[in-house]
Amino acid sequence: MNIILLGPPGCGKGTQAKKISERYGLAHVSTGDLLRKAVAEKTSLGLKAKEYMDKGKLGPDEIVLELVKQSLSGDVILDGFPRNLNQAVMLKKNFEADVVLNINVDFRVLVKRLTGRRICRCGAVYHVEYNLSEKEGVCDKCNSGLYQRDDDKEEVVVKRLETYKKETSPLIEYYSKKNKLKTVDGNGSIDETFIKICEKLNNI
Ligand code: AP5
């Protein structure tokens, strides 16, 4: 099964994609993670992408597609790609989604989730209120210090949400017209949302 996960920043794409990939045996491909890895490794592609990420904008389509293409084999859940109509059209040449899951979350909840998120370099994700680590500021899995993503500062969060509205939200209509879209309410807890997602996936 191939899945595209759609939804605004902070709706829980990364959190749910991890759970879905474990439950259904899919490879989890996150363009945000791929880009952050390139930034950390200071590759030329990463340095270019950072300029856009720090401003809450989307990176150039060609750069992101190049990163994604290398991961499109076997059954996959795509998290954060496509992010605009052009990417959706480019993706279609290499990938056929069985379902597009759209996670719907209220705007004010999104801001709280993003500004309170703390991450670890091992990939673990926490939240200062909803999803705490056992010892404050320290990762449960590897004991490293947690930190805030540069683009989770409130001023960038607002820009990212604007970018989503303008560039990504038209994909809802695009996939709806193709009869691929299934929308899930993501305002509840992580587990509640996962149950709703599984109900949709089990009916495909
Ligand atoms: P990316 O990393 O994809 O960021 P995003 O889409 O903005 O999504 P996030 O990772 O911020 O949120 P999420 O929905 O995964 O939420 P999470 O599960 O972490 O992209 C970053 C940047 O890279 C972009 O701005 C862009 O510049 C660039 N980029 C990426 N893809 C691109 C593309 N295709 N084209 C061009 N540029 C691209 O949850 C958030 C927090 O909430 C966490 O703390 C979590 O613990 C908590 N949480 C999650 N679910 C719940 C819940 N149900 N209840 C309570 N708390 C919850």
mmCIF file of C-alpha atoms and ligand atoms in Angstrom:
data_model
loop_
_atom_site.group_PDB
_atom_site.id
_atom_site.type_symbol
_atom_site.label_atom_id
_atom_site.label_comp_id
_atom_site.label_asym_id
_atom_site.label_seq_id
_atom_site.Cartn_x
_atom_site.Cartn_y
_atom_site.Cartn_z
ATOM 1 C CA MET A 1 0.000 0.000 0.000
ATOM 2 C CA ASN A 2 1.265 3.488 -0.894
ATOM 3 C CA ILE A 3 0.084 6.415 1.239
ATOM 4 C CA ILE A 4 0.454 10.184 0.972
ATOM 5 C CA LEU A 5 0.034 12.002 4.290
ATOM 6 C CA LEU A 6 -1.319 15.508 3.902
ATOM 7 C CA GLY A 7 -2.002 18.209 6.471
ATOM 8 C CA PRO A 8 -0.734 21.499 7.885
ATOM 9 C CA PRO A 9 2.497 21.863 9.870
ATOM 10 C CA GLY A 10 1.972 20.421 13.346
ATOM 11 C CA CYS A 11 -1.092 18.311 12.512
ATOM 12 C CA GLY A 12 0.884 15.192 13.512
ATOM 13 C CA LYS A 13 2.108 13.873 10.142
ATOM 14 C CA GLY A 14 5.491 12.758 11.471
ATOM 15 C CA THR A 15 4.023 11.252 14.641
ATOM 16 C CA GLN A 16 1.323 9.331 12.791
ATOM 17 C CA ALA A 17 3.578 8.331 9.871
ATOM 18 C CA LYS A 18 5.900 6.524 12.311
ATOM 19 C CA LYS A 19 2.980 4.589 13.799
ATOM 20 C CA ILE A 20 1.463 3.784 10.388
ATOM 21 C CA SER A 21 4.799 2.603 8.986
ATOM 22 C CA GLU A 22 5.236 0.210 11.946
ATOM 23 C CA ARG A 23 1.657 -1.111 11.853
ATOM 24 C CA TYR A 24 1.447 -1.596 8.064
ATOM 25 C CA GLY A 25 5.104 -2.299 7.256
ATOM 26 C CA LEU A 26 5.704 0.752 5.058
ATOM 27 C CA ALA A 27 8.883 2.748 4.552
ATOM 28 C CA HIS A 28 8.476 6.218 6.100
ATOM 29 C CA VAL A 29 9.765 8.933 3.773
ATOM 30 C CA SER A 30 9.708 12.432 5.288
ATOM 31 C CA THR A 31 10.944 15.274 3.094
ATOM 32 C CA GLY A 32 11.378 17.462 6.177
ATOM 33 C CA ASP A 33 13.691 14.829 7.737
ATOM 34 C CA LEU A 34 15.590 14.354 4.459
ATOM 35 C CA LEU A 35 16.104 18.109 4.167
ATOM 36 C CA ARG A 36 17.152 18.504 7.822
ATOM 37 C CA LYS A 37 19.693 15.684 7.317
ATOM 38 C CA ALA A 38 21.097 17.494 4.268
ATOM 39 C CA VAL A 39 21.271 20.730 6.293
ATOM 40 C CA ALA A 40 23.079 18.978 9.186
ATOM 41 C CA GLU A 41 25.556 17.422 6.744
ATOM 42 C CA LYS A 42 26.039 20.874 5.165
ATOM 43 C CA THR A 43 25.670 19.480 1.636
ATOM 44 C CA SER A 44 25.224 22.114 -1.089
ATOM 45 C CA LEU A 45 21.624 20.991 -1.439
ATOM 46 C CA GLY A 46 21.114 21.300 2.329
ATOM 47 C CA LEU A 47 22.611 24.790 2.496
ATOM 48 C CA LYS A 48 20.337 25.914 -0.340
ATOM 49 C CA ALA A 49 17.263 24.344 1.322
ATOM 50 C CA LYS A 50 18.033 25.970 4.702
ATOM 51 C CA GLU A 51 17.525 29.447 3.216
ATOM 52 C CA TYR A 52 13.923 28.532 2.448
ATOM 53 C CA MET A 53 13.217 26.510 5.603
ATOM 54 C CA ASP A 54 14.350 29.329 7.916
ATOM 55 C CA LYS A 55 11.843 31.638 6.229
ATOM 56 C CA GLY A 56 8.967 29.164 6.448
ATOM 57 C CA LYS A 57 8.915 28.750 2.666
ATOM 58 C CA LEU A 58 9.006 25.597 0.555
ATOM 59 C CA GLY A 59 12.352 24.513 -0.881
ATOM 60 C CA PRO A 60 12.745 24.314 -4.691
ATOM 61 C CA ASP A 61 10.667 21.475 -6.177
ATOM 62 C CA GLU A 62 13.599 19.954 -8.125
ATOM 63 C CA ILE A 63 15.763 19.642 -4.987
ATOM 64 C CA VAL A 64 13.032 17.940 -2.994
ATOM 65 C CA LEU A 65 11.967 15.643 -5.820
ATOM 66 C CA GLU A 66 15.567 14.523 -6.287
ATOM 67 C CA LEU A 67 15.763 13.573 -2.590
ATOM 68 C CA VAL A 68 12.422 11.767 -2.636
ATOM 69 C CA LYS A 69 12.991 9.814 -5.852
ATOM 70 C CA GLN A 70 15.826 7.829 -4.258
ATOM 71 C CA SER A 71 13.406 6.518 -1.605
ATOM 72 C CA LEU A 72 10.447 5.513 -3.767
ATOM 73 C CA SER A 73 10.753 1.753 -3.810
ATOM 74 C CA GLY A 74 8.475 -0.797 -2.172
ATOM 75 C CA ASP A 75 5.470 0.269 -0.115
ATOM 76 C CA VAL A 76 5.870 3.799 1.159
ATOM 77 C CA ILE A 77 4.203 6.422 3.309
ATOM 78 C CA LEU A 78 5.105 9.894 2.073
ATOM 79 C CA ASP A 79 5.132 12.519 4.846
ATOM 80 C CA GLY A 80 5.384 16.117 3.656
ATOM 81 C CA PHE A 81 5.456 15.423 -0.056
ATOM 82 C CA PRO A 82 3.902 16.604 -2.322
ATOM 83 C CA ARG A 83 3.517 20.137 -0.964
ATOM 84 C CA ASN A 84 2.134 21.929 -4.035
ATOM 85 C CA LEU A 85 0.394 21.090 -7.296
ATOM 86 C CA ASN A 86 3.616 21.035 -9.303
ATOM 87 C CA GLN A 87 5.136 18.424 -6.948
ATOM 88 C CA ALA A 88 1.946 16.344 -7.164
ATOM 89 C CA VAL A 89 2.169 16.290 -10.958
ATOM 90 C CA MET A 90 5.899 15.437 -10.873
ATOM 91 C CA LEU A 91 5.296 12.686 -8.307
ATOM 92 C CA LYS A 92 2.614 11.059 -10.456
ATOM 93 C CA LYS A 93 5.285 10.092 -12.998
ATOM 94 C CA ASN A 94 7.061 7.902 -10.405
ATOM 95 C CA PHE A 95 4.490 6.976 -7.773
ATOM 96 C CA GLU A 96 0.855 5.931 -7.513
ATOM 97 C CA ALA A 97 -0.837 6.567 -4.163
ATOM 98 C CA ASP A 98 -3.573 4.164 -3.045
ATOM 99 C CA VAL A 99 -4.851 6.698 -0.541
ATOM 100 C CA VAL A 100 -4.188 10.288 0.522
ATOM 101 C CA LEU A 101 -4.785 10.798 4.247
ATOM 102 C CA ASN A 102 -5.543 14.385 5.189
ATOM 103 C CA ILE A 103 -5.188 15.212 8.905
ATOM 104 C CA ASN A 104 -7.394 18.129 9.909
ATOM 105 C CA VAL A 105 -6.456 20.197 12.992
ATOM 106 C CA ASP A 106 -7.646 23.623 14.218
ATOM 107 C CA PHE A 107 -5.247 26.524 13.612
ATOM 108 C CA ARG A 108 -4.801 27.474 17.285
ATOM 109 C CA VAL A 109 -3.936 23.853 18.182
ATOM 110 C CA LEU A 110 -1.307 23.777 15.419
ATOM 111 C CA VAL A 111 0.543 26.822 16.779
ATOM 112 C CA LYS A 112 0.637 25.275 20.278
ATOM 113 C CA ARG A 113 1.887 21.927 18.982
ATOM 114 C CA LEU A 114 4.653 23.495 16.889
ATOM 115 C CA THR A 115 5.992 26.038 19.362
ATOM 116 C CA GLY A 116 6.008 23.390 22.140
ATOM 117 C CA ARG A 117 7.706 20.667 20.103
ATOM 118 C CA ARG A 118 11.168 19.529 21.223
ATOM 119 C CA ILE A 119 13.257 17.105 19.233
ATOM 120 C CA CYS A 120 16.313 14.922 19.658
ATOM 121 C CA ARG A 121 19.052 14.327 17.103
ATOM 122 C CA CYS A 122 18.155 10.586 17.269
ATOM 123 C CA GLY A 123 14.807 11.427 15.632
ATOM 124 C CA ALA A 124 12.583 11.244 18.732
ATOM 125 C CA VAL A 125 9.915 13.940 19.011
ATOM 126 C CA TYR A 126 8.417 15.330 22.245
ATOM 127 C CA HIS A 127 6.136 18.150 23.317
ATOM 128 C CA VAL A 128 6.569 20.297 26.433
ATOM 129 C CA GLU A 129 2.917 19.758 27.364
ATOM 130 C CA TYR A 130 1.388 16.804 25.496
ATOM 131 C CA ASN A 131 4.245 14.390 25.055
ATOM 132 C CA LEU A 132 6.849 14.866 27.760
ATOM 133 C CA SER A 133 10.156 13.123 28.158
ATOM 134 C CA GLU A 134 10.653 11.434 31.554
ATOM 135 C CA LYS A 135 13.484 13.791 32.511
ATOM 136 C CA GLU A 136 12.866 17.383 31.398
ATOM 137 C CA GLY A 137 14.904 18.347 28.324
ATOM 138 C CA VAL A 138 16.500 14.898 27.955
ATOM 139 C CA CYS A 139 15.640 12.207 25.387
ATOM 140 C CA ASP A 140 14.203 8.967 26.869
ATOM 141 C CA LYS A 141 15.765 6.925 24.070
ATOM 142 C CA CYS A 142 19.371 8.153 23.915
ATOM 143 C CA ASN A 143 19.829 10.536 26.855
ATOM 144 C CA SER A 144 20.855 13.460 24.594
ATOM 145 C CA GLY A 145 19.638 17.018 25.160
ATOM 146 C CA LEU A 146 16.389 18.037 23.453
ATOM 147 C CA TYR A 147 16.176 21.202 21.393
ATOM 148 C CA GLN A 148 13.706 23.313 19.434
ATOM 149 C CA ARG A 149 13.722 23.282 15.635
ATOM 150 C CA ASP A 150 14.750 26.695 14.229
ATOM 151 C CA ASP A 151 11.517 26.820 12.245
ATOM 152 C CA ASP A 152 9.370 26.136 15.333
ATOM 153 C CA LYS A 153 9.918 29.692 16.628
ATOM 154 C CA GLU A 154 6.560 31.461 16.591
ATOM 155 C CA GLU A 155 7.397 33.975 13.826
ATOM 156 C CA VAL A 156 8.439 31.187 11.415
ATOM 157 C CA VAL A 157 5.481 29.000 12.447
ATOM 158 C CA VAL A 158 3.075 31.730 11.302
ATOM 159 C CA LYS A 159 4.874 31.925 7.920
ATOM 160 C CA ARG A 160 4.766 28.111 7.517
ATOM 161 C CA LEU A 161 1.037 28.062 8.161
ATOM 162 C CA GLU A 162 0.556 30.816 5.543
ATOM 163 C CA THR A 163 2.657 28.827 3.067
ATOM 164 C CA TYR A 164 0.528 25.743 3.765
ATOM 165 C CA LYS A 165 -2.712 27.652 3.125
ATOM 166 C CA LYS A 166 -1.484 29.163 -0.122
ATOM 167 C CA GLU A 167 0.531 26.318 -1.667
ATOM 168 C CA THR A 168 -0.396 22.997 -0.054
ATOM 169 C CA SER A 169 -4.101 23.202 0.793
ATOM 170 C CA PRO A 170 -5.146 23.172 -2.927
ATOM 171 C CA LEU A 171 -3.966 19.532 -2.913
ATOM 172 C CA ILE A 172 -7.045 18.635 -0.859
ATOM 173 C CA GLU A 173 -9.299 19.431 -3.815
ATOM 174 C CA TYR A 174 -6.806 17.896 -6.275
ATOM 175 C CA TYR A 175 -6.828 14.490 -4.546
ATOM 176 C CA SER A 176 -10.499 14.681 -3.681
ATOM 177 C CA LYS A 177 -11.320 14.965 -7.399
ATOM 178 C CA LYS A 178 -9.202 11.866 -7.981
ATOM 179 C CA ASN A 179 -11.246 10.012 -5.305
ATOM 180 C CA LYS A 180 -8.104 9.337 -3.275
ATOM 181 C CA LEU A 181 -8.745 11.588 -0.282
ATOM 182 C CA LYS A 182 -9.694 10.418 3.216
ATOM 183 C CA THR A 183 -9.890 13.104 5.909
ATOM 184 C CA VAL A 184 -9.289 12.393 9.589
ATOM 185 C CA ASP A 185 -9.928 14.697 12.564
ATOM 186 C CA GLY A 186 -6.519 15.105 14.251
ATOM 187 C CA ASN A 187 -7.578 17.380 17.140
ATOM 188 C CA GLY A 188 -7.704 14.507 19.636
ATOM 189 C CA SER A 189 -4.815 12.675 21.282
ATOM 190 C CA ILE A 190 -2.103 10.835 19.327
ATOM 191 C CA ASP A 191 -3.744 7.468 20.045
ATOM 192 C CA GLU A 192 -7.268 8.675 19.215
ATOM 193 C CA THR A 193 -6.068 10.012 15.881
ATOM 194 C CA PHE A 194 -4.202 6.800 15.102
ATOM 195 C CA ILE A 195 -7.359 4.739 15.732
ATOM 196 C CA LYS A 196 -9.282 6.960 13.285
ATOM 197 C CA ILE A 197 -6.530 6.559 10.685
ATOM 198 C CA CYS A 198 -6.502 2.773 11.044
ATOM 199 C CA GLU A 199 -10.294 2.677 10.589
ATOM 200 C CA LYS A 200 -9.866 4.468 7.254
ATOM 201 C CA LEU A 201 -6.939 2.306 6.141
ATOM 202 C CA ASN A 202 -8.611 -0.959 7.105
ATOM 203 C CA ASN A 203 -11.512 -0.088 4.804
ATOM 204 C CA ILE A 204 -9.428 0.273 1.659
HETATM 205 P P1 AP5 B 1 8.409 19.339 7.662
HETATM 206 O O1 AP5 B 1 9.388 18.796 8.614
HETATM 207 O O2 AP5 B 1 7.690 18.425 6.744
HETATM 208 O O3 AP5 B 1 7.429 20.219 8.489
HETATM 209 P P2 AP5 B 1 5.856 20.377 8.462
HETATM 210 O O4 AP5 B 1 5.028 19.850 7.382
HETATM 211 O O5 AP5 B 1 5.778 21.820 8.666
HETATM 212 O O6 AP5 B 1 5.410 19.424 9.552
HETATM 213 P P3 AP5 B 1 5.981 19.296 10.936
HETATM 214 O O7 AP5 B 1 7.133 18.343 10.968
HETATM 215 O O8 AP5 B 1 6.273 20.656 11.528
HETATM 216 O O9 AP5 B 1 4.711 18.757 11.758
HETATM 217 P P4 AP5 B 1 4.006 17.356 11.726
HETATM 218 O O10 AP5 B 1 2.697 17.480 11.060
HETATM 219 O O11 AP5 B 1 4.932 16.282 11.247
HETATM 220 O O12 AP5 B 1 3.747 17.204 13.293
HETATM 221 P P5 AP5 B 1 4.484 16.291 14.398
HETATM 222 O O13 AP5 B 1 4.016 14.903 14.256
HETATM 223 O O14 AP5 B 1 5.942 16.548 14.478
HETATM 224 O O15 AP5 B 1 9.088 20.444 6.733
HETATM 225 C C1 AP5 B 1 9.942 21.444 7.270
HETATM 226 C C2 AP5 B 1 10.368 22.397 6.153
HETATM 227 O O16 AP5 B 1 11.085 21.661 5.136
HETATM 228 C C3 AP5 B 1 9.221 23.070 5.376
HETATM 229 O O17 AP5 B 1 8.777 24.249 6.027
HETATM 230 C C4 AP5 B 1 9.895 23.360 4.032
HETATM 231 O O18 AP5 B 1 10.728 24.484 4.116
HETATM 232 C C5 AP5 B 1 10.766 22.134 3.832
HETATM 233 N N1 AP5 B 1 10.049 21.078 3.097
HETATM 234 C C6 AP5 B 1 9.594 19.888 3.587
HETATM 235 N N2 AP5 B 1 8.970 19.181 2.617
HETATM 236 C C7 AP5 B 1 9.024 19.947 1.504
HETATM 237 C C8 AP5 B 1 8.538 19.769 0.183
HETATM 238 N N3 AP5 B 1 7.855 18.680 -0.184
HETATM 239 N N4 AP5 B 1 8.768 20.753 -0.709
HETATM 240 C C9 AP5 B 1 9.449 21.861 -0.371
HETATM 241 N N5 AP5 B 1 9.934 22.096 0.864
HETATM 242 C C10 AP5 B 1 9.724 21.140 1.806
HETATM 243 O O19 AP5 B 1 3.780 16.916 15.714
HETATM 244 C C11 AP5 B 1 4.043 18.240 16.129
HETATM 245 C C12 AP5 B 1 4.099 18.293 17.673
HETATM 246 O O20 AP5 B 1 2.810 17.981 18.200
HETATM 247 C C13 AP5 B 1 5.059 17.282 18.295
HETATM 248 O O21 AP5 B 1 5.617 17.857 19.447
HETATM 249 C C14 AP5 B 1 4.163 16.073 18.695
HETATM 250 O O22 AP5 B 1 4.672 15.378 19.800
HETATM 251 C C15 AP5 B 1 2.843 16.790 19.005
HETATM 252 N N6 AP5 B 1 1.672 16.026 18.601
HETATM 253 C C16 AP5 B 1 1.476 15.336 17.455
HETATM 254 N N7 AP5 B 1 0.230 14.818 17.424
HETATM 255 C C17 AP5 B 1 -0.366 15.199 18.583
HETATM 256 C C18 AP5 B 1 -1.666 14.990 19.149
HETATM 257 N N8 AP5 B 1 -2.614 14.295 18.477
HETATM 258 N N9 AP5 B 1 -1.946 15.538 20.343
HETATM 259 C C19 AP5 B 1 -1.013 16.279 21.017
HETATM 260 N N10 AP5 B 1 0.231 16.509 20.540
HETATM 261 C C20 AP5 B 1 0.543 15.978 19.339
#
